[in-house]
Amino acid sequence: MSSQSGGYYLPEPSHWPIIGSIGLFLMAFGAVLTINTVSGGGYVLLAGALVMVYMLFGWFGTVIRESESGKYNKQVDLSFRWSMGWFIFSEVMFFGAFFGALFYMRVLSIPWLAEGDTGSLLWSGFSAAWPTAGPGVASKFTPMGAWGLPAINTALLLTSGVTLTIAHWALLKGQRTKLNVFMFLTIALGVTFLALQAEEYMHAYTELDLTLESGAYGATFYMLTGFHGFHVTIGTIMLIVIWLRGIRGHFKPETHFGFEGVAWYWHFVDVVWLGLFILVYWL
Amino acid sequence: MEAAHDHNHDHHEPTGIMRYVTTTNHKDIGSMYLWFSFMMFLVGGVMALVIRAELFQPGLQVVEPEFFNQMTTLHGLIMVFGAIMPAFVGFANWQIPMMIGAPDMAFPRMNNWSFWLLPPAGILLMGSLLAPGGAGGVGWTMYAPLTIQQGMGMDMMIFAIHILGMSSIMGSINIITTILNMRAPGMTMMKMPLFVWTWLITAYLLVASMPVLAGAVTMTLTDRHFGTHFFNAAGGGDPVLYQHIFWFFGHPEVYIIAIPAFGVISEVIPTFSRKPLFGYASMVYATGSIAILSFLVWAHHMYTVGMPVEAQLYYMFATMLIAIPTGVKVFNWVATMWKGSMSFETPMLFAQGFLFLFTIGGFTGIVLAVTPIDIQLHDTYYVVAHFHYVMVAGALFAAFAGVYYWLPKWIGKMYDERLGKIHFWLSLTFFNVTFFVQHFLGLAGMPRRIPDYALQFADWNMVSSIGAFGFGLSQVFFLYVLLKAIRSGEKAPEMPWEGATTLEWTHLPTPAPYHSFETPPDLRS
């Protein structure tokens, strides 16, 4: 450790953070205006998003160039590992809030609504069977079954975990063609997953009458699967970046944390899906 | 060689404001955090004075009730997220690399972003006052269903919380990585200064709890605008669900504020007692225990929502358990001073103030943990008094102690000891004039967050308001003490405190150079 510490890479002053702050501010302010139907809000939101994209390209580009020019030693690599692990932990806690809400509604608040004075006086006749849109929402939706598209999606994501691992093995053994092919397969599986998810949402909205406004079930279904889908989208973009970098000849068998970090993230998204499949779709 | 050359000459460092906008230096970023937090402290303080001005006499004199509600809300949010938390992140930035023998934070650019996310969030928070309908008048806890019925200002606050959360998570990941991976050889975990330990644990709490708050306010947002029913019983949701999610974040948040304060106190008391910290290992384990327990007690904020009696009993006893590790800490601080060669410079005075008053806040916490008592005292001024003893006399006094303690190292100049002591005595006196009497008001049944009150509360409210204005002026005086030290303070000696033993005092010159520890000190042997 001592020999490494002296050479820890410390970057020069950078303008990317402040650009990111401006982008996020515009996005937040634009989103406030948009959801309150103030005209022009959409443009502010879009401008903010473009600034953010510019920042992400620039900042990650800088990091990739620094990495490829060999400025990062083993200690920097370990820093990246710690930070990615803790970042994923924070994501787990974010999903935990929504899984917690699902648990609370199914196990506690909905049964409470059907019992005692609430059940007999306020909403008599409400039975606490899950899935439900709650006692006061007039929504006759059909719940999403587990064994159609969701089961196929489970298979797709689990397979993508396997193809990604094969790609990683190929990278470790220096088999670059195999790496690129299996990265492509992983991305294809991810994109197919997203397409099927979109198809499922269309089906739910048009044929099942299942919307975001369908009470407890609709809210938890769309927020959990929606945030998961958003994370799959980000993960897919990350995979594409890694795939293109692999084609360009980036990564060495011994140093490729960019690849591993994305792989960790992808597996995390995979595990969240398994939780979703069991707790949202199946049970 | 190439790298060293690169570092010193190739790139001229930006100057003026751009130096601070683009900086990747932990000291610059630490200073920005500290100044930002002090500005926010004054802003939040003015809001507190609006509240106290209205409560000076019964009846409505100064502000409209709606505006009063916005003031209580923004005062809480700004003091928690804008003043206290950034202050301790400022300390972390300045001190952690120096205390563990690192060249800088692990991710200097992300460090910059963590800071520069605060101003946009601050603009959104403050700007919400200008939105149609004003800021959300919902209290800093932002309970549903009131939040669902607010105007556009509420959305600005929600996004401000999101940005603050991003800032905290990135800052915390940076701190954890720095502590785990950047220690000098020989700086083992159990040799780290306690301030570093407390920040490691705090950062863990932040990474675990801030995303949960993000989830809570996201549900609020979708309930407001996208037709979800998370907090609406008609749809099978529950307003109490919001409280559960919020306090799952909110209780660890209390320790996010308190634990770095414990860290500062654990550096100051040994120095001015000229003795090593008593029970170092037990301090570390006690802090860890508090962190774990903090996730298991959240519903003690919600005794009155009608939860099952089994749950009330669990939360009551689990909450009281926290008194054990906290007691270990207070015992250790007192034992550190026992037979020590003590002197009472300003940092030590603030540490003593902390010790007395934080302990009072801890005791009122145990009182409030008792379910039947809490049902009586819930949402009264007793609660207000309790958490201000923890937040102001606890966290803020520790921050003052830290500023006075490390200022010579930071700027190479001494503050005026006489003025520092005056600042302490003014703060101590006016703090108690403001908040001690609020215990009486709460016990007598005065509800919090209401702009008017029954006549029998008039006397103590007047006393409290006088104390609040005195406390506010004392902090303007603190600004004067600071500026005087920066502009014309005496040159600090290399070692202004003879009892200090941490690396920033023993291994670095005073003031600390811009780049500390480009090669890490070897602490083995």
XYZ file of C-alpha atoms in Angstrom, chain B residues 54 92 137 215 245 292 321 345 412 422:
10
model
C -44.688 36.202 16.157
C -14.825 16.099 7.130
C -46.260 25.082 4.974
C -38.369 7.336 -2.088
C -40.842 5.834 5.494
C -27.326 0.174 14.163
C -31.451 1.010 24.644
C -9.798 27.796 25.963
C -2.478 29.966 10.412
C -17.477 36.044 25.207
